[in-house]
PDB file of C-alpha atoms in Angstrom:
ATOM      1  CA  UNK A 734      41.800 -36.475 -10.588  1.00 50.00           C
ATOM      2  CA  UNK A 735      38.140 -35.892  -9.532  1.00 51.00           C
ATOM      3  CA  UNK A 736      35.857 -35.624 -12.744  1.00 52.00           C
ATOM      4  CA  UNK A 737      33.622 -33.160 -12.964  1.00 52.00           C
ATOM      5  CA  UNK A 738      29.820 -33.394 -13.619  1.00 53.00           C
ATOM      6  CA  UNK A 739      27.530 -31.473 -15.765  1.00 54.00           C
ATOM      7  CA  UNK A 740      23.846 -30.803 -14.262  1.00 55.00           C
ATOM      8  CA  UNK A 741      21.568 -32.802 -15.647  1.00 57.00           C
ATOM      9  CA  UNK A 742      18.461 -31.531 -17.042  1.00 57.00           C
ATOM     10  CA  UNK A 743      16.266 -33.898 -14.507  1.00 61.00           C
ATOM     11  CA  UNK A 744      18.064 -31.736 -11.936  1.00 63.00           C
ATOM     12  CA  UNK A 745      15.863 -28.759 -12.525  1.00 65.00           C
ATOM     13  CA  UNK A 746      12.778 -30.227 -12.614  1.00 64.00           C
ATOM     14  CA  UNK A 747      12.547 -29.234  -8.133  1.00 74.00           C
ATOM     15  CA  UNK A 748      13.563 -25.801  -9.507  1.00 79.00           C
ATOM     16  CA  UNK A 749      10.564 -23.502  -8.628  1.00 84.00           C
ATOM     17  CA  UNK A 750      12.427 -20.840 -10.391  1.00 85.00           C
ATOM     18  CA  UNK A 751      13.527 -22.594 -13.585  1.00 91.00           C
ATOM     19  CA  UNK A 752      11.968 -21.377 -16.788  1.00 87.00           C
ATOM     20  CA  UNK A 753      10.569 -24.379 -17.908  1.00 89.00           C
ATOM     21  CA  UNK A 754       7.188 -23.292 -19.480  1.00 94.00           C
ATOM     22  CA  UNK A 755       6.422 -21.732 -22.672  1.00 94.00           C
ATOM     23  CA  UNK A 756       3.279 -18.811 -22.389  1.00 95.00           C
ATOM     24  CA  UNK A 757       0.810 -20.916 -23.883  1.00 96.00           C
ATOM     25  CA  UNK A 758       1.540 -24.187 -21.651  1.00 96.00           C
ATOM     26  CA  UNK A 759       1.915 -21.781 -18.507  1.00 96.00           C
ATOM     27  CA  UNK A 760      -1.517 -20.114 -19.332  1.00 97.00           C
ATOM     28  CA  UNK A 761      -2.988 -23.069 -20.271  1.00 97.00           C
ATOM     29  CA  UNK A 762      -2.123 -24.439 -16.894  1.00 95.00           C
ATOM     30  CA  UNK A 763      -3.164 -21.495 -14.469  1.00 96.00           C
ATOM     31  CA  UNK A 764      -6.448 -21.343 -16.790  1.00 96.00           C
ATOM     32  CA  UNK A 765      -5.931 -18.272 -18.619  1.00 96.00           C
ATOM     33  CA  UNK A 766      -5.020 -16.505 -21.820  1.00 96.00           C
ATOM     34  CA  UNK A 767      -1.735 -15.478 -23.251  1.00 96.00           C
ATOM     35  CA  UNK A 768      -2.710 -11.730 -23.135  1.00 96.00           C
ATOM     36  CA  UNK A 769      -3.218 -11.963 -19.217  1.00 97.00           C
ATOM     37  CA  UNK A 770       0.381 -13.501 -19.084  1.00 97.00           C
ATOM     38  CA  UNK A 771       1.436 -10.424 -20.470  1.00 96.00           C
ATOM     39  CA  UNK A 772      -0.643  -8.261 -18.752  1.00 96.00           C
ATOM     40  CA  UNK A 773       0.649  -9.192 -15.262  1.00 97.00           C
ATOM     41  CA  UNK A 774       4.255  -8.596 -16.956  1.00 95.00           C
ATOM     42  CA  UNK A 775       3.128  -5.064 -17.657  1.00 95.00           C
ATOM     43  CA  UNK A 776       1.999  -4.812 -14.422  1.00 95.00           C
ATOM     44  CA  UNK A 777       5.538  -5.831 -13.343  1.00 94.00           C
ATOM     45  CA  UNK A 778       4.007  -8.779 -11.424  1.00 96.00           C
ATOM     46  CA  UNK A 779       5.762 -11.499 -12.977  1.00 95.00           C
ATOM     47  CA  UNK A 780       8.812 -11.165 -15.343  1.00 94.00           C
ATOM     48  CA  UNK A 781       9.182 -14.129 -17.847  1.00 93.00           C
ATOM     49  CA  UNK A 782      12.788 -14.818 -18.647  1.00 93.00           C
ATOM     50  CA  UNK A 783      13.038 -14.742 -22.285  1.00 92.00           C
ATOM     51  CA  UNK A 784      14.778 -17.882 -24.610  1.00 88.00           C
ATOM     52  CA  UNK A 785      17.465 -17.466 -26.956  1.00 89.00           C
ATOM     53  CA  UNK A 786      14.435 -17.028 -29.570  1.00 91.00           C
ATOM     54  CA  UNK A 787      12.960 -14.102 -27.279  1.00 91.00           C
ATOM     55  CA  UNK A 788      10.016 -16.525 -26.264  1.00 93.00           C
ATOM     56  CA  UNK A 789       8.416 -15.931 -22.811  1.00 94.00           C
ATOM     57  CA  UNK A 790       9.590 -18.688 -20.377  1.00 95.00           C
ATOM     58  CA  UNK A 791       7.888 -19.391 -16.494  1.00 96.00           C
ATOM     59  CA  UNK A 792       8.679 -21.571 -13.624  1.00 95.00           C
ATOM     60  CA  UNK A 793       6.452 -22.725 -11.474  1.00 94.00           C
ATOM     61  CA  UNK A 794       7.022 -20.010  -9.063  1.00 94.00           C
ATOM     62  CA  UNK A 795       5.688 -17.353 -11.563  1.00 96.00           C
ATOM     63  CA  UNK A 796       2.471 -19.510 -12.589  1.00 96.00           C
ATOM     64  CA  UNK A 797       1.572 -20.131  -8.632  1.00 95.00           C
ATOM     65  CA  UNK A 798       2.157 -15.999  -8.378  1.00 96.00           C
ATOM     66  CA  UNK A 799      -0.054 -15.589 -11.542  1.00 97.00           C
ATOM     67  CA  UNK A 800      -2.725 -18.314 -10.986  1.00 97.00           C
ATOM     68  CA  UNK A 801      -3.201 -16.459  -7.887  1.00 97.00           C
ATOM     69  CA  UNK A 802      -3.643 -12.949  -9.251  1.00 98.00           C
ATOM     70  CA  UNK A 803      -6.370 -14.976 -11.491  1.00 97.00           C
ATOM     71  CA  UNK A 804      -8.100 -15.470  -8.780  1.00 97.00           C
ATOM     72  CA  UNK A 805      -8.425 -12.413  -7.594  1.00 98.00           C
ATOM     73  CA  UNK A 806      -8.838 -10.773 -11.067  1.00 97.00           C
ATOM     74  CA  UNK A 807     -12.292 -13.782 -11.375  1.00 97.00           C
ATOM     75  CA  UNK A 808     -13.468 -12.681  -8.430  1.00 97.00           C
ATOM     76  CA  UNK A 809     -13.590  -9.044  -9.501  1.00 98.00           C
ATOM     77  CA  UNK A 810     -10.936  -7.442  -8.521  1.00 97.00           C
ATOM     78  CA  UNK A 811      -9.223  -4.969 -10.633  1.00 97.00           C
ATOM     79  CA  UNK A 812      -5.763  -6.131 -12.291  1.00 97.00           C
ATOM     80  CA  UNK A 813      -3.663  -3.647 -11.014  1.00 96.00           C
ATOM     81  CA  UNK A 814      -5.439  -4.141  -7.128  1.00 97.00           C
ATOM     82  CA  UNK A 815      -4.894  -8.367  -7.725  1.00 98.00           C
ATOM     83  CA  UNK A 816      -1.145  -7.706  -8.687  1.00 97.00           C
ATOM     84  CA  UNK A 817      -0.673  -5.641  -5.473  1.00 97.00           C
ATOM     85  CA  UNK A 818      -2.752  -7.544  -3.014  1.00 97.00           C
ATOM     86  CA  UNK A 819      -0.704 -10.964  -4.847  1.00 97.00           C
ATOM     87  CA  UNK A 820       3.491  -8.875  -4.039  1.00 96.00           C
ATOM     88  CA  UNK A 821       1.786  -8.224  -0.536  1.00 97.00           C
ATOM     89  CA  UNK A 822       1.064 -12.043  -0.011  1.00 97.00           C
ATOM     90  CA  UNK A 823       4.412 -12.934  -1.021  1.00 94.00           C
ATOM     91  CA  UNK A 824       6.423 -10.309   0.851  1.00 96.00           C
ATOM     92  CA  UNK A 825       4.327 -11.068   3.835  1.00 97.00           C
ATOM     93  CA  UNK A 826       5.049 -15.147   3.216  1.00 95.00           C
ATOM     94  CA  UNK A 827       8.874 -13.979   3.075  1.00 95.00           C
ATOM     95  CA  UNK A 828       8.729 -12.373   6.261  1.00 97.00           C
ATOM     96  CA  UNK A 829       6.557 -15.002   8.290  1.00 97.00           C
ATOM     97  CA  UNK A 830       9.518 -17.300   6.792  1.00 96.00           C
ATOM     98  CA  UNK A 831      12.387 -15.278   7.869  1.00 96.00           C
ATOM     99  CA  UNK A 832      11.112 -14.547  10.941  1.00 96.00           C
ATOM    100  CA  UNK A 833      10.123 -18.471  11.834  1.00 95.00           C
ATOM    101  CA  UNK A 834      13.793 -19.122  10.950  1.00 94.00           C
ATOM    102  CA  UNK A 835      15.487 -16.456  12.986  1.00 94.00           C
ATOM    103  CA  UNK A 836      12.989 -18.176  15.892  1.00 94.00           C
ATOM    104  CA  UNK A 837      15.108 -21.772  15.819  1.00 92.00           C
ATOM    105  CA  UNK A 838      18.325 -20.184  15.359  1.00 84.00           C
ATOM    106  CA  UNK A 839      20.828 -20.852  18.106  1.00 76.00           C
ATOM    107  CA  UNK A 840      21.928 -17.108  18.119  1.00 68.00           C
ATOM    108  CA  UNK A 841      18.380 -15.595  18.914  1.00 55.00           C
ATOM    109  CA  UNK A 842      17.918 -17.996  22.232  1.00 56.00           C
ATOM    110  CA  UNK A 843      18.192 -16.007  25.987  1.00 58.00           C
ATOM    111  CA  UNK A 844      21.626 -16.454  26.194  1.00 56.00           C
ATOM    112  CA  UNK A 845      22.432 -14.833  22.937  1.00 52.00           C
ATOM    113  CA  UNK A 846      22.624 -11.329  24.288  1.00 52.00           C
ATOM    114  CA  UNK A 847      23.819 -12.834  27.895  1.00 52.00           C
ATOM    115  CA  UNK A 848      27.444 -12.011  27.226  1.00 51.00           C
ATOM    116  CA  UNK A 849      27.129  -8.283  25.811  1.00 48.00           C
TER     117      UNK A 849
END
């Protein structure tokens, strides 16, 4: 009988979307405060899953979203306008992705719509 296997905790570490940082560690590495943390999670931007304590959590997805919006924000740019222009970057990644991928598939070649 096959056994079965737990994750490990290493396994998470490739996880872009694994909670793995506490707010002060996650502001301390996108180089800003606690309070903007929470600000961009006002502003619906990012949403930190919470641990069983209720402590804010981020992956490494969230801080590249948020060190972005920093950038934007240091550079002068309204929070509300950063967290907007930063969702329009990502959807727009999303869609250059999706649309790269439906490129190499098989079923979108010339002969795809050959037999209809």
């Amino acid at each position: 009988m096959p056994r079965e296997t737990q994750p490990h905790a290493t396994d998470r570490l490739d996880d872009d979307d694994y909670p793995a940082y506490t707010m002060g560690r996650a502001a301390e590495m996108i180089g800003a405060t606690p309070g903007f943390l929470r600000t961009l999670g006002e502003a619906r931007l990012i949403t930190p899953l919470r641990s069983e304590g209720g402590h804010r959590r981020y992956s490494r997805y969230q801080l590249r979203i948020a060190a972005r919006a920093r950038e934007l924000v240091d550079g002068g740019m309204p929070v509300d306008a950063a967290c907007r222009i930063v969702i329009l970057e990502d959807q727009l990644e999303d869609a250059l992705r999706l649309n790269e991928e439906l490129r190499r598939s098989p079923a979108a070649g010339p002969d795809a719509s050959a037999g209809a």
